[in-house]
Short mmCIF file of C-alpha atoms in Angstrom, two decimals:
data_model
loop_
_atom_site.label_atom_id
_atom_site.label_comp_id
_atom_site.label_asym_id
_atom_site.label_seq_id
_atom_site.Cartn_x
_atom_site.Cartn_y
_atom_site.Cartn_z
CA UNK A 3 0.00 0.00 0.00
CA UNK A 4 1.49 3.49 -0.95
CA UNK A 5 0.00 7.01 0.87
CA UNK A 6 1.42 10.25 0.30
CA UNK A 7 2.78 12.18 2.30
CA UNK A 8 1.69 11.46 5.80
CA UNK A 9 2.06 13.62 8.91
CA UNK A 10 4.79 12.49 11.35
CA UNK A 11 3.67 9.83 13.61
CA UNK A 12 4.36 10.09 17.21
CA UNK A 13 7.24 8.22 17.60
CA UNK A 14 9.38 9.73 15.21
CA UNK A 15 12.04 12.11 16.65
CA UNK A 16 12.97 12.63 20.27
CA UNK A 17 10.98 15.33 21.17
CA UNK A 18 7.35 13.72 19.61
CA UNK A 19 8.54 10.61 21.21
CA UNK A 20 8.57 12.27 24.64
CA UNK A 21 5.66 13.93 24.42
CA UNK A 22 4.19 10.50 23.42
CA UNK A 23 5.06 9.10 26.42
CA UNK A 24 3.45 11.41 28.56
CA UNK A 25 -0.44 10.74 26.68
CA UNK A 26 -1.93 7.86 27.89
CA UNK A 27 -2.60 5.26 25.27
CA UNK A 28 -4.97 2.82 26.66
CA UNK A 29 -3.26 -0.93 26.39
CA UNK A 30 -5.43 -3.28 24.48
CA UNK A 31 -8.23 -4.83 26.20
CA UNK A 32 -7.82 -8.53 27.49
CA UNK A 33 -11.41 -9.16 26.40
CA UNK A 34 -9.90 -7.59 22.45
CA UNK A 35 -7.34 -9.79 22.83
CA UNK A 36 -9.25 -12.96 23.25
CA UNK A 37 -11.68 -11.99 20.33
CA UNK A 38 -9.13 -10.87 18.12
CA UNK A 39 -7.17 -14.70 18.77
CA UNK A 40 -10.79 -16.20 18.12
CA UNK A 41 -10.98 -14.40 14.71
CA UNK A 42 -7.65 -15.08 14.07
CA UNK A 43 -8.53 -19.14 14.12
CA UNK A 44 -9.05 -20.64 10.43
CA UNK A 45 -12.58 -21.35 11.35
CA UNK A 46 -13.46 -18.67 14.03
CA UNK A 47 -17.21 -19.98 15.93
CA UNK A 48 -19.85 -17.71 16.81
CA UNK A 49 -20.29 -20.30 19.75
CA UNK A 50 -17.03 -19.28 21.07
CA UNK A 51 -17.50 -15.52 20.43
CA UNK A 52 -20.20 -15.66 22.23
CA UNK A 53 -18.90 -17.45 25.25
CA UNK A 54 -15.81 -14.46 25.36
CA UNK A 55 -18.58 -11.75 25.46
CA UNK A 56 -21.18 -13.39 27.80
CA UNK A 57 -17.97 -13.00 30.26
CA UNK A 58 -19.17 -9.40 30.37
CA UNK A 59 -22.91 -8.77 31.13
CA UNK A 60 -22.67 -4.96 30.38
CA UNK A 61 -21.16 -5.67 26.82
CA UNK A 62 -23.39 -8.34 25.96
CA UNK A 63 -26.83 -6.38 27.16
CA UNK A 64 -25.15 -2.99 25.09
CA UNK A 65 -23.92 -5.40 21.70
CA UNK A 66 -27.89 -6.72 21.36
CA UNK A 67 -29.13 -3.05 21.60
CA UNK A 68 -26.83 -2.05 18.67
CA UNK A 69 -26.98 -5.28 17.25
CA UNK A 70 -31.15 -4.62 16.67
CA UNK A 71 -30.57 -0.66 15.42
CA UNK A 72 -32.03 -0.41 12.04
CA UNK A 73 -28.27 0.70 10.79
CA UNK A 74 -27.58 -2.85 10.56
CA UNK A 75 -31.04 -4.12 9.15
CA UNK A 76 -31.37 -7.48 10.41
CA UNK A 77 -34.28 -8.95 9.56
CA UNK A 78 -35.60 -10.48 12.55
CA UNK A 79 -34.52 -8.96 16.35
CA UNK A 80 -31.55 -10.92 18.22
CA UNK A 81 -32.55 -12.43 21.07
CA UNK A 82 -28.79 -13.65 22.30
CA UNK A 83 -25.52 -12.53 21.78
CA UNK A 84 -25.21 -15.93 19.29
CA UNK A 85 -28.08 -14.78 17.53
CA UNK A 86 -26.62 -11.33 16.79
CA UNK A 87 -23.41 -12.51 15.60
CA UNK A 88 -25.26 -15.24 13.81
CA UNK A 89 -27.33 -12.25 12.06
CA UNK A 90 -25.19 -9.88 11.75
CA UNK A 91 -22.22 -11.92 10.37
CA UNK A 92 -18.89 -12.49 13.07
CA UNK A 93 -17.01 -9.06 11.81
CA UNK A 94 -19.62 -7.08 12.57
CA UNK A 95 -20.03 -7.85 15.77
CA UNK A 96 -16.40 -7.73 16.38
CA UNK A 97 -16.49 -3.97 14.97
CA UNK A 98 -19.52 -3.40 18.08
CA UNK A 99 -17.38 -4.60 20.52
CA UNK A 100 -14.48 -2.73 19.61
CA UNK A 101 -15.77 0.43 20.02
CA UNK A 102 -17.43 -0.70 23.36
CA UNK A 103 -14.72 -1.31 24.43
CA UNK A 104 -12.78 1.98 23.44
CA UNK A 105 -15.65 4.23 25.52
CA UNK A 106 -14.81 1.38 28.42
CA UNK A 107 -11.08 2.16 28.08
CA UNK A 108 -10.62 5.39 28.02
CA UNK A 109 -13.46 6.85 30.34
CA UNK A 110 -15.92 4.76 31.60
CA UNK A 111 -19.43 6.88 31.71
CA UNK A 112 -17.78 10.59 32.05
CA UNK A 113 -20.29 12.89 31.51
CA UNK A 114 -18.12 15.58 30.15
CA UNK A 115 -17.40 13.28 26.86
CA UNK A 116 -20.56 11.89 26.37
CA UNK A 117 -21.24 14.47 23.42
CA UNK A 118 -18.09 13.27 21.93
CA UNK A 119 -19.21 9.47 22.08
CA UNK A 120 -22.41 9.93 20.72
CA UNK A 121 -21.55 11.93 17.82
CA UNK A 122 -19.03 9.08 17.53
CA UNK A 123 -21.83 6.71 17.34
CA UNK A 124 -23.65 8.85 14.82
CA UNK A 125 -20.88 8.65 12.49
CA UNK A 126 -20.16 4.94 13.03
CA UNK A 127 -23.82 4.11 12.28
CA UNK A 128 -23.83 6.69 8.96
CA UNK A 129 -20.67 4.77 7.58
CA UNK A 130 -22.58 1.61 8.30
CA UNK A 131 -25.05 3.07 6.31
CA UNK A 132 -23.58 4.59 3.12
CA UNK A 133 -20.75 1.91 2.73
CA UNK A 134 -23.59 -0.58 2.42
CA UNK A 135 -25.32 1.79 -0.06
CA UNK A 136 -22.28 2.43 -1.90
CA UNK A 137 -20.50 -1.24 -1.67
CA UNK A 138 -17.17 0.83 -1.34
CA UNK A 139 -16.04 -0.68 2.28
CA UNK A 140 -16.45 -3.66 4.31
CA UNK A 141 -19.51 -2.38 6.65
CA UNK A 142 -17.63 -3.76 9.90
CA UNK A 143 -14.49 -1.91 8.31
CA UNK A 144 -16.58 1.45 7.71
CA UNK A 145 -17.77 0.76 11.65
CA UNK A 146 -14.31 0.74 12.92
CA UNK A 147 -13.28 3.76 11.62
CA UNK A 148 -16.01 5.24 12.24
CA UNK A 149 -15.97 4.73 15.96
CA UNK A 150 -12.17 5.37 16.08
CA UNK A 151 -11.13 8.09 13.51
CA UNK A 152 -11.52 11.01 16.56
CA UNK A 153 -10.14 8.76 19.55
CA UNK A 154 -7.44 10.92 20.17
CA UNK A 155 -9.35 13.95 21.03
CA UNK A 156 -10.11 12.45 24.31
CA UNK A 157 -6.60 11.63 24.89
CA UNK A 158 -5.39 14.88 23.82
CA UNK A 159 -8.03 16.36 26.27
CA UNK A 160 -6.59 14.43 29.10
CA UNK A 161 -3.30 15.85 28.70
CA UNK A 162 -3.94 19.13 27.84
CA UNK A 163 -5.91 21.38 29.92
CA UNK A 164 -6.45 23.83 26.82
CA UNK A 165 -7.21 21.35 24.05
CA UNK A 166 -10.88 21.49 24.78
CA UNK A 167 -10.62 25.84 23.21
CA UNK A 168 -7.91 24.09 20.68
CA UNK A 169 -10.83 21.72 19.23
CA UNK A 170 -13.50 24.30 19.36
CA UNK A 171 -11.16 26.51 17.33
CA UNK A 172 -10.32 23.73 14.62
CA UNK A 173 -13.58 23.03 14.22
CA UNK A 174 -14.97 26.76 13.50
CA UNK A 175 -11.90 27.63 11.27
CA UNK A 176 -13.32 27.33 7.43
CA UNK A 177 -10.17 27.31 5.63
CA UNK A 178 -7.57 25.80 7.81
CA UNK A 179 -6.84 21.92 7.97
CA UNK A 180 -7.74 20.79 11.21
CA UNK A 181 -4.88 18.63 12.32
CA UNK A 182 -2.09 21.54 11.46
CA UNK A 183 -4.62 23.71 14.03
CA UNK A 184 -3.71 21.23 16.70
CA UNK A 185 -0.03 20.70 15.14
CA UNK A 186 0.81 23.82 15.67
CA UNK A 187 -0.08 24.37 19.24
CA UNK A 188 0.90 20.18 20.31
CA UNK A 189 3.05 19.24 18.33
CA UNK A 190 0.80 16.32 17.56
CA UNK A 191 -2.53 16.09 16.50
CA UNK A 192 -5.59 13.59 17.27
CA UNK A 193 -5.24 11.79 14.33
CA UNK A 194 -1.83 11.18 14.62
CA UNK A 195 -2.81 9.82 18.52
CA UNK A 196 -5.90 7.84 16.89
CA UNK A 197 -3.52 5.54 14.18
CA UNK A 198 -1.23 5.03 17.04
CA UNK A 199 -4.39 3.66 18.99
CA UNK A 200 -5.74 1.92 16.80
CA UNK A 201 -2.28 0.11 15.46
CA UNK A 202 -2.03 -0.78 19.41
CA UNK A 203 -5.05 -2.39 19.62
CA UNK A 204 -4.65 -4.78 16.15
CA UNK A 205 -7.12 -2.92 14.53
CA UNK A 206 -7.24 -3.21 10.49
CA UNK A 207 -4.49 -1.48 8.25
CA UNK A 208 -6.94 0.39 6.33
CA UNK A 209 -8.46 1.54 9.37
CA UNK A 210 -5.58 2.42 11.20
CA UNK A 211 -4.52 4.88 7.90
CA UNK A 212 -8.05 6.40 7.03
CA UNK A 213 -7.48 7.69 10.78
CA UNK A 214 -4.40 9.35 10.21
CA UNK A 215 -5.02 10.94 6.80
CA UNK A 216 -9.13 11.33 7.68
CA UNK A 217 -8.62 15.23 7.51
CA UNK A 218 -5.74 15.63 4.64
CA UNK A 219 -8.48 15.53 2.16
CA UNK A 220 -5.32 15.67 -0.44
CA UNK A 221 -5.45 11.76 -0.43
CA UNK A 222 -8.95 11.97 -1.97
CA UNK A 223 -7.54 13.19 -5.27
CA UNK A 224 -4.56 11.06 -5.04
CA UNK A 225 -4.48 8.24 -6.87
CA UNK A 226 -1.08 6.55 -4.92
CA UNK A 227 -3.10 6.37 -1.93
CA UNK A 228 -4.55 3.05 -1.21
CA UNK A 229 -8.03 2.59 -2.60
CA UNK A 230 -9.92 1.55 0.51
CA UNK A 231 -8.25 4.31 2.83
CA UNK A 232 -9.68 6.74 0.11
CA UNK A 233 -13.16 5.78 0.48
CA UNK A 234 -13.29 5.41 4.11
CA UNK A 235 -12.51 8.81 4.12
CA UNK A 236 -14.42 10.25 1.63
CA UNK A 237 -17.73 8.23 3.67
CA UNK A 238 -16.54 10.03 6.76
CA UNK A 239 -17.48 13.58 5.31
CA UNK A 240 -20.60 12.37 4.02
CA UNK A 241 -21.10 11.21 7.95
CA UNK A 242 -19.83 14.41 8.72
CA UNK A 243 -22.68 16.27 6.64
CA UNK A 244 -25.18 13.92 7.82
CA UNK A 245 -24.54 14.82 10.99
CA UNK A 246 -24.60 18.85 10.89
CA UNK A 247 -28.18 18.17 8.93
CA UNK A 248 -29.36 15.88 11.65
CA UNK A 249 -28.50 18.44 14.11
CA UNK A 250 -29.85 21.29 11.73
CA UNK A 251 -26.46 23.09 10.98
CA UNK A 252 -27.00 24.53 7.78
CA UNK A 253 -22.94 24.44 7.41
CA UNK A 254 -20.03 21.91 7.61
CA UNK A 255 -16.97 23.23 7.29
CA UNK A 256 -15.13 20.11 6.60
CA UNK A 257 -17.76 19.17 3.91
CA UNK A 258 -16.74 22.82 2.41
CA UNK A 259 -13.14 21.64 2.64
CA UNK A 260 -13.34 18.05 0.99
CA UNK A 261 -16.77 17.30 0.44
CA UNK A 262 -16.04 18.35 -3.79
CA UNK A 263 -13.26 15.66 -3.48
CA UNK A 264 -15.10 12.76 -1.71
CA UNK A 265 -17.87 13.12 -4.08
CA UNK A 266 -16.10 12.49 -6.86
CA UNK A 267 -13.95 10.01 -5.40
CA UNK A 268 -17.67 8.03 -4.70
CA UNK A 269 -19.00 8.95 -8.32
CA UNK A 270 -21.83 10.59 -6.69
CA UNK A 271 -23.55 13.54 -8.49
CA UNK A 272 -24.51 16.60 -6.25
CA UNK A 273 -28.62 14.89 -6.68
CA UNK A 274 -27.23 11.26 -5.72
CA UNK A 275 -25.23 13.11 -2.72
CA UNK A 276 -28.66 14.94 -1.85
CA UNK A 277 -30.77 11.23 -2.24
CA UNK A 278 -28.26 9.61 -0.08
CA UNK A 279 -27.98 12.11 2.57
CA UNK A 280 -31.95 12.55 2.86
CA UNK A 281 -32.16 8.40 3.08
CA UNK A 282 -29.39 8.67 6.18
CA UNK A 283 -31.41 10.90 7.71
CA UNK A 284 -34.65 9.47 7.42
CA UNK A 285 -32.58 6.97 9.50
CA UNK A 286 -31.41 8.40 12.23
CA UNK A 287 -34.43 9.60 13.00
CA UNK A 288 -36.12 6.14 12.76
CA UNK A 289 -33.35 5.27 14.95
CA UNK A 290 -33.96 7.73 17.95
#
């Protein structure tokens, strides 16, 4: 897989490499671990699965709520946590209880991020949607990324007292690219934090990349850049639109910045975009 240019990871030079040290990067979760070595197996079981997440009552009882949300249109309601995987296919599942376990990790039920988590939501459920509409990306893929692509803000959060004005600021600035906003004042940038994340945890390639390059909407247009990382971010600003609408923002500025790009990248028309975005919505408000 070639990318172009990326921003410096982390880990790089002395002085990212100390500041890296002193953001907490949750270590993967044991219960990840033993799912990840079940879907590692040549023939993983849904039995098994199931066993590893009935070891947690609070992850079971939350995977069956998401498991029936018309995002993933099963046809019949899951009764079990066998059931859902057996409906909802084994990745799928996997790509629920990976971002359960993120919230878990990193702050329990904090009240002061639960915006952040359920716009995270929001935008895992509209990549569900449109990558299924689209056939561009693996659904559980789209999921993934969707859940993960703005882990590092809480991270950054926790280690800076002033990120919280530095986010606000990145996201009101219309022109500027939003990573460089944090860049410049961190020396790192959430993205940046959320690869490193998600390469800790095992998490895909594809979606490990998509996070890093999710707001250099330069890859959109270029073709050396993987394929699949392309399209996962392209679907993100669609989520991103989706979202503003469903919360009646008339603008997006990160649409404004890429959203030109990612429609083309998709082969959508400006009507198709329209269609597609009225459908999503439509949904999320059958979901609520």
């Amino acid at each position: 897989m070639t990318t172009v240019a990326a921003p410096a990871l982390p880990t790089e030079n002395a002085v990212e490499d100390a500041l890296m040290r002193s953001i907490r990067i949750p270590p993967r979760p044991s219960l990840l671990v033993d799912l990840q070595r079940e879907l590692a197996a040549p023939d993983p079981s849904p039995r098994q699965i199931a066993r590893i997440i009935a070891n947690d009552v609070g992850m079971s009882g939350a995977l069956l709520k998401l498991a029936n949300s018309p995002f993933f249109g099963a046809a019949r309601k899951a009764k079990s946590v066998e059931q859902a995987i057996n409906f909802l296919g084994i990745n799928q599942c996997a790509a629920l209880l990976t971002g359960l376990l993120a919230r878990q990790a990193i702050d329990g039920n904090d009240a002061n991020l639960s915006e952040f988590w359920e716009i995270s939501a929001r935008r895992a459920q509209a990549l569900v949607f449109t990558s299924r509409k689209l056939r561009v990306a693996p659904p559980d893929i789209a999921h993934t990324f969707g859940l993960f692509c703005d882990i590092g803000v809480p991270l950054l959060m926790n280690r800076f007292a002033d990120y919280t004005d530095t986010y606000e600021r990145a996201c009101n600035d219309p022109h500027g690219v939003f990573t460089a906003i944090e860049d410049e004042r961190y020396s790192t940038n959430h993205a940046a934090i959320g690869c490193l994340l998600a390469r800790n945890w095992g998490l895909s390639p594809d979606v490990s990349w998509a996070i890093l390059h999710h707001h250099d909407y330069r890859v959109l247009d270029d073709a050396a850049t993987d394929d699949a990382i392309r399209s996962l971010v392209a679907l993100s600003l669609l989520a991103e639109k989706g979202i503003q609408r469903l919360h009646n923002h008339s603008t997006s500025y990160e649409w404004e910045k890429g959203g030109d790009s990612a429609c083309r990248h998709l082969g959508l028309t400006e009507d198709e975009t329209e269609d597609l975005l009225d459908e999503l919505n439509e949904t999320f408000h059958t979901e609520r």
